[in-house]
C-alpha positions as CSV (number, residue, x, y, z in Angstrom):
1,M,83.7,-21.6,40.9
2,A,79.9,-21.6,40.6
3,V,78.5,-19.7,37.6
4,V,75.0,-19.0,36.2
5,T,74.4,-18.4,32.5
6,V,72.2,-15.6,31.3
7,R,70.0,-18.3,29.7
8,E,69.3,-19.8,33.2
9,L,68.5,-16.3,34.5
10,V,66.1,-15.6,31.7
11,E,64.3,-18.9,32.2
12,A,64.1,-18.7,36.0
13,L,62.7,-15.2,36.1
14,K,60.7,-15.5,32.9
15,M,62.4,-12.5,31.3
16,N,62.2,-11.2,27.7
17,I,65.1,-11.4,25.3
18,I,65.4,-8.0,23.6
19,S,68.5,-8.8,21.6
20,G,71.5,-11.1,21.6
21,E,69.7,-14.5,21.7
22,D,72.9,-16.1,20.5
23,Y,74.9,-14.8,23.5
24,L,72.8,-16.3,26.3
25,D,75.5,-18.6,27.4
26,R,77.6,-15.7,28.8
27,E,78.4,-16.4,32.5
28,I,77.4,-14.5,35.6
29,T,79.9,-15.0,38.4
30,V,78.8,-12.5,41.1
31,S,75.5,-11.8,42.8
32,D,76.0,-8.1,43.1
33,I,73.9,-5.8,40.8
34,S,75.2,-2.6,39.3
35,R,73.0,0.4,38.3
36,P,75.4,2.4,36.1
37,G,74.2,5.9,36.9
38,L,77.7,7.4,37.5
39,E,79.1,5.6,34.4
40,L,76.4,7.2,32.2
41,T,77.9,10.6,33.3
42,G,81.4,9.4,32.2
43,Y,82.8,8.4,35.5
44,F,84.4,4.9,35.1
45,N,87.0,4.9,37.8
46,Y,85.3,2.1,39.8
47,Y,83.1,0.5,37.2
48,P,82.2,-3.1,38.3
49,E,82.2,-4.6,34.8
50,E,81.6,-8.2,36.0
51,R,78.2,-7.4,37.4
52,I,74.8,-7.4,35.8
53,Q,74.1,-3.9,34.5
54,L,70.6,-2.9,35.5
55,F,68.8,0.0,33.8
56,G,65.8,1.5,35.4
57,R,63.6,4.5,34.8
58,N,66.3,7.0,35.9
59,E,69.1,5.5,33.7
60,H,66.7,5.2,30.8
61,S,65.5,8.8,31.1
62,F,69.1,10.1,31.4
63,M,70.2,8.3,28.3
64,S,67.2,9.6,26.3
65,K,68.5,13.2,26.8
66,M,71.9,12.3,25.3
67,T,72.8,12.6,21.7
68,S,73.2,9.5,19.6
69,E,77.0,9.8,19.6
70,E,77.1,10.3,23.4
71,R,74.9,7.2,24.0
72,L,77.0,5.0,21.7
73,L,80.2,6.2,23.3
74,V,79.1,5.5,26.9
75,M,77.5,2.2,26.0
76,R,80.6,1.0,24.3
77,R,82.5,1.8,27.5
78,L,79.9,-0.1,29.5
79,A,80.1,-3.2,27.2
80,R,83.2,-4.9,28.5
81,D,84.5,-8.5,28.0
82,K,83.4,-9.4,31.5
83,T,80.0,-7.7,31.4
84,P,77.4,-10.5,31.3
85,V,74.2,-8.8,30.4
86,F,72.2,-5.5,30.2
87,V,68.9,-5.7,32.0
88,F,66.0,-3.3,31.6
89,S,63.1,-3.1,34.1
90,R,59.5,-1.8,33.6
91,D,59.5,-3.1,30.0
92,L,61.6,-0.1,29.0
93,R,62.8,-0.2,25.4
94,P,66.5,0.5,25.1
95,E,67.8,3.0,22.6
96,Y,69.3,1.7,19.4
97,E,72.8,2.6,20.5
98,V,72.4,0.3,23.5
99,I,71.6,-2.6,21.2
100,Q,74.5,-1.7,18.8
101,A,77.1,-1.5,21.6
102,A,75.8,-4.8,23.1
103,N,75.9,-6.7,19.8
104,E,79.4,-5.4,19.1
105,N,80.6,-7.1,22.3
106,H,78.3,-10.1,22.2
107,I,76.3,-9.0,25.3
108,P,72.6,-10.0,25.5
109,V,70.0,-7.4,26.4
110,I,67.0,-8.6,28.3
111,G,64.0,-7.0,30.1
112,I,61.0,-7.6,32.3
113,N,57.8,-5.7,33.3
114,T,58.5,-5.1,37.0
115,S,59.8,-2.3,39.1
116,T,63.6,-1.7,39.3
117,T,63.8,-2.2,43.1
118,H,61.8,-5.4,43.0
119,L,63.8,-6.7,40.0
120,S,67.1,-5.9,41.8
121,S,65.9,-7.9,44.8
122,R,64.8,-10.9,42.7
123,L,68.1,-10.9,40.8
124,T,70.2,-10.8,43.9
125,T,68.2,-13.5,45.7
126,F,68.4,-15.8,42.7
127,L,72.1,-15.3,42.2
128,Q,73.0,-15.6,45.8
129,E,71.3,-19.0,46.0
130,R,72.8,-20.3,42.7
131,L,76.3,-18.9,43.3
132,A,76.5,-19.8,47.0
133,T,79.2,-22.2,48.3
134,R,77.5,-25.6,48.8
135,T,78.1,-28.7,50.8
136,S,76.4,-32.1,50.9
137,R,75.3,-34.0,54.0
138,H,74.1,-37.6,54.3
139,G,70.7,-37.5,55.9
140,V,67.0,-36.8,55.4
141,F,65.5,-33.3,55.3
142,V,61.9,-32.8,56.2
143,E,59.6,-29.8,57.0
144,V,57.8,-30.5,60.3
145,Y,55.3,-27.9,61.5
146,G,56.9,-25.3,59.3
147,L,60.5,-26.0,60.6
148,G,63.3,-27.5,58.5
149,V,64.5,-30.6,60.4
150,L,67.7,-32.4,59.1
151,I,67.7,-36.0,60.4
152,M,71.2,-37.5,60.4
153,G,72.8,-40.7,61.5
154,E,74.5,-43.9,60.4
155,S,73.2,-45.8,57.5
156,G,70.4,-48.2,58.5
157,V,69.5,-46.3,61.6
158,G,66.0,-45.5,60.3
159,K,66.2,-42.0,58.9
160,S,64.1,-42.7,55.7
161,E,61.6,-44.8,57.6
162,A,61.0,-42.0,60.1
163,A,60.7,-39.4,57.3
164,L,58.2,-41.6,55.5
165,E,56.1,-41.8,58.6
166,L,56.3,-38.0,58.9
167,V,55.1,-37.6,55.4
168,K,52.1,-39.9,56.2
169,N,51.4,-37.6,59.1
170,G,51.1,-34.6,56.8
171,H,54.6,-33.2,56.9
172,R,56.7,-32.6,53.8
173,L,59.8,-34.2,52.4
174,V,62.6,-31.9,51.1
175,A,65.4,-34.4,50.4
176,D,66.4,-38.0,51.2
177,D,69.8,-39.6,51.3
178,R,71.8,-36.5,50.2
179,V,71.0,-33.0,51.2
180,E,72.6,-30.0,49.4
181,L,73.2,-27.1,51.9
182,Y,74.0,-23.5,51.1
183,Q,74.1,-20.2,52.9
184,R,71.3,-17.8,51.9
185,D,72.4,-15.0,54.2
186,E,74.5,-14.5,57.3
187,Y,71.8,-16.1,59.5
188,T,70.2,-18.7,57.2
189,I,71.2,-22.1,55.9
190,M,69.0,-23.6,53.2
191,G,68.7,-27.2,52.2
192,E,67.4,-28.9,49.0
193,A,67.6,-32.2,47.1
194,P,70.0,-32.7,44.2
195,A,68.1,-32.6,41.0
196,I,68.4,-36.3,40.4
197,L,66.9,-37.2,43.8
198,E,64.1,-34.5,43.9
199,N,60.9,-36.0,45.4
200,M,62.6,-39.4,45.7
201,M,63.1,-41.6,48.7
202,E,64.8,-45.0,49.2
203,I,63.2,-47.5,51.5
204,R,65.1,-50.7,52.1
205,G,63.1,-53.6,50.7
206,L,61.0,-51.4,48.5
207,G,63.6,-49.5,46.6
208,I,63.1,-46.0,45.2
209,I,59.7,-44.4,45.6
210,N,58.4,-41.1,44.3
211,I,56.8,-39.3,47.3
212,M,54.9,-36.7,45.1
213,T,53.4,-39.5,43.0
214,L,52.2,-41.5,46.0
215,Y,51.2,-38.6,48.3
216,G,50.6,-35.6,46.1
217,A,52.3,-32.3,45.5
218,G,51.5,-31.2,49.1
219,A,53.9,-33.9,50.5
220,V,57.1,-32.4,49.1
221,R,58.9,-29.1,49.2
222,Q,61.7,-27.9,46.9
223,K,63.8,-26.1,49.5
224,Q,63.6,-25.1,53.2
225,Q,65.6,-23.4,55.9
226,V,67.5,-25.7,58.2
227,N,66.2,-24.9,61.7
228,L,67.1,-28.0,63.6
229,I,69.5,-31.0,63.2
230,I,68.5,-34.3,64.9
231,Q,71.4,-36.8,65.1
232,L,70.1,-40.4,65.5
233,K,72.5,-42.6,67.4
234,L,72.2,-46.3,68.2
235,W,71.6,-46.7,72.0
236,H,74.4,-48.1,74.1
237,K,73.9,-48.5,77.9
238,E,77.4,-47.2,78.7
239,D,76.8,-43.9,76.8
240,K,75.5,-40.9,78.7
241,Y,72.6,-38.9,77.2
242,D,71.0,-35.6,78.1
243,R,68.0,-36.5,80.3
244,L,66.7,-32.9,80.9
245,G,67.4,-31.1,77.7
246,T,69.7,-28.6,79.3
247,A,72.9,-29.5,77.3
248,A,72.4,-27.3,74.2
249,E,74.2,-28.5,71.1
250,E,75.0,-26.5,67.9
251,E,76.5,-27.4,64.6
252,D,78.5,-24.8,62.5
253,I,77.6,-24.7,58.8
254,F,79.3,-22.0,56.9
255,G,79.7,-20.0,60.1
256,V,76.0,-20.2,61.0
257,K,75.1,-22.0,64.2
258,V,72.3,-24.5,63.8
259,A,70.6,-26.1,66.9
260,K,71.2,-29.8,67.2
261,I,70.0,-32.6,69.5
262,T,71.2,-36.2,69.7
263,V,68.5,-38.9,70.0
264,P,69.4,-42.4,71.0
265,V,67.7,-45.1,68.9
266,Q,66.6,-48.5,70.2
267,M,63.9,-51.1,69.5
268,G,60.4,-49.8,70.0
269,R,61.1,-46.0,69.9
270,N,58.8,-44.1,67.6
271,I,61.4,-41.9,65.9
272,S,58.8,-39.9,63.8
273,S,56.9,-39.0,67.0
274,I,60.1,-37.9,68.7
275,V,61.0,-35.7,65.7
276,E,57.5,-34.1,65.8
277,V,57.9,-33.4,69.5
278,A,61.4,-32.1,69.0
279,A,60.1,-29.6,66.4
280,M,57.3,-28.4,68.6
281,N,59.7,-28.0,71.6
282,F,62.2,-26.1,69.4
283,R,59.4,-23.7,68.4
284,A,58.3,-23.3,72.0
285,N,61.9,-22.5,73.1
286,D,62.2,-20.0,70.3
287,L,59.1,-18.3,71.6
288,G,60.6,-18.1,75.1
289,Y,59.2,-21.2,76.8
290,N,61.8,-23.7,78.1
291,S,60.6,-26.9,79.7
292,A,64.0,-27.8,81.1
293,K,64.4,-24.4,82.8
294,E,60.9,-24.7,84.2
295,F,61.8,-28.1,85.7
296,E,65.0,-26.7,87.2
297,D,63.1,-23.8,88.7
298,R,60.6,-26.3,90.3
299,L,63.4,-28.4,91.6
300,T,65.2,-25.4,93.1
301,H,62.0,-24.3,94.7
302,L,61.4,-27.8,96.1
303,I,64.9,-27.9,97.6
304,E,64.5,-24.5,99.1
305,S,61.1,-25.4,100.6
306,N,62.6,-28.6,102.1
307,S,65.5,-26.7,103.5
308,Q,63.2,-24.2,105.3
309,E,61.1,-27.0,106.8
310,E,64.2,-28.8,108.1
311,G,65.5,-25.5,109.5
């Protein structure tokens, strides 16, 4: 099961440690956030103790009107074994009883100077990405004209060479050789490089090269949505290939359908140019223009015209 430590959360969102610096290795296992308004009134029937407990202006104002004994009692009930962290937005300073109850149960208290709604969104997004189920694919992932294109195929088919040519043409590398995929939401699959391979590319005969060092920071991207999969396949004359572009393919990744095309590879084909055209055509289709349908309409019109002339 994927986990995120409070320390990783603090570092990623540049948060402030109010208390409990020795407890930052506590683990966060769910991406949902809890704002314990009902719990502060004493209602604990459905308290989600495993979630981050986020205190905003409303919760802080409510606690300030409690007596010291009431605050300590309710905070001790909030501080459970599974509770990972207490978070305060807007640079609010927690009452002493909050710190006391947190320290008693080894729970860190952290804060940041941002609105509660914005902070809740940032926390959820970060945790969803870090806690998402992941899978690896062998391939090269590039950003072409703003679209994430995952190039797949057998070893030695020319994936990395095509990606290198794309980078030279001004596009950006996300990952080479191994691509980590995860689901950001019900419609979106994201891809990124494993940490050890970030910005790196393997070119046969040259070895490992650092794309950012050679081409600058603008030639790489940390993560990108997967919009299109291009499957490179060695050309065989007995195989049949889609000549018109009407046979739509899709690949299922975590239940999300991603558009896919198969491109036959043979001597003399400029794979990088084909990838660029595929990305532009995908965007055109997404905007409602379909070249294959236009050709079919023209063909149908021609057949009808010829039929009328013969008649």
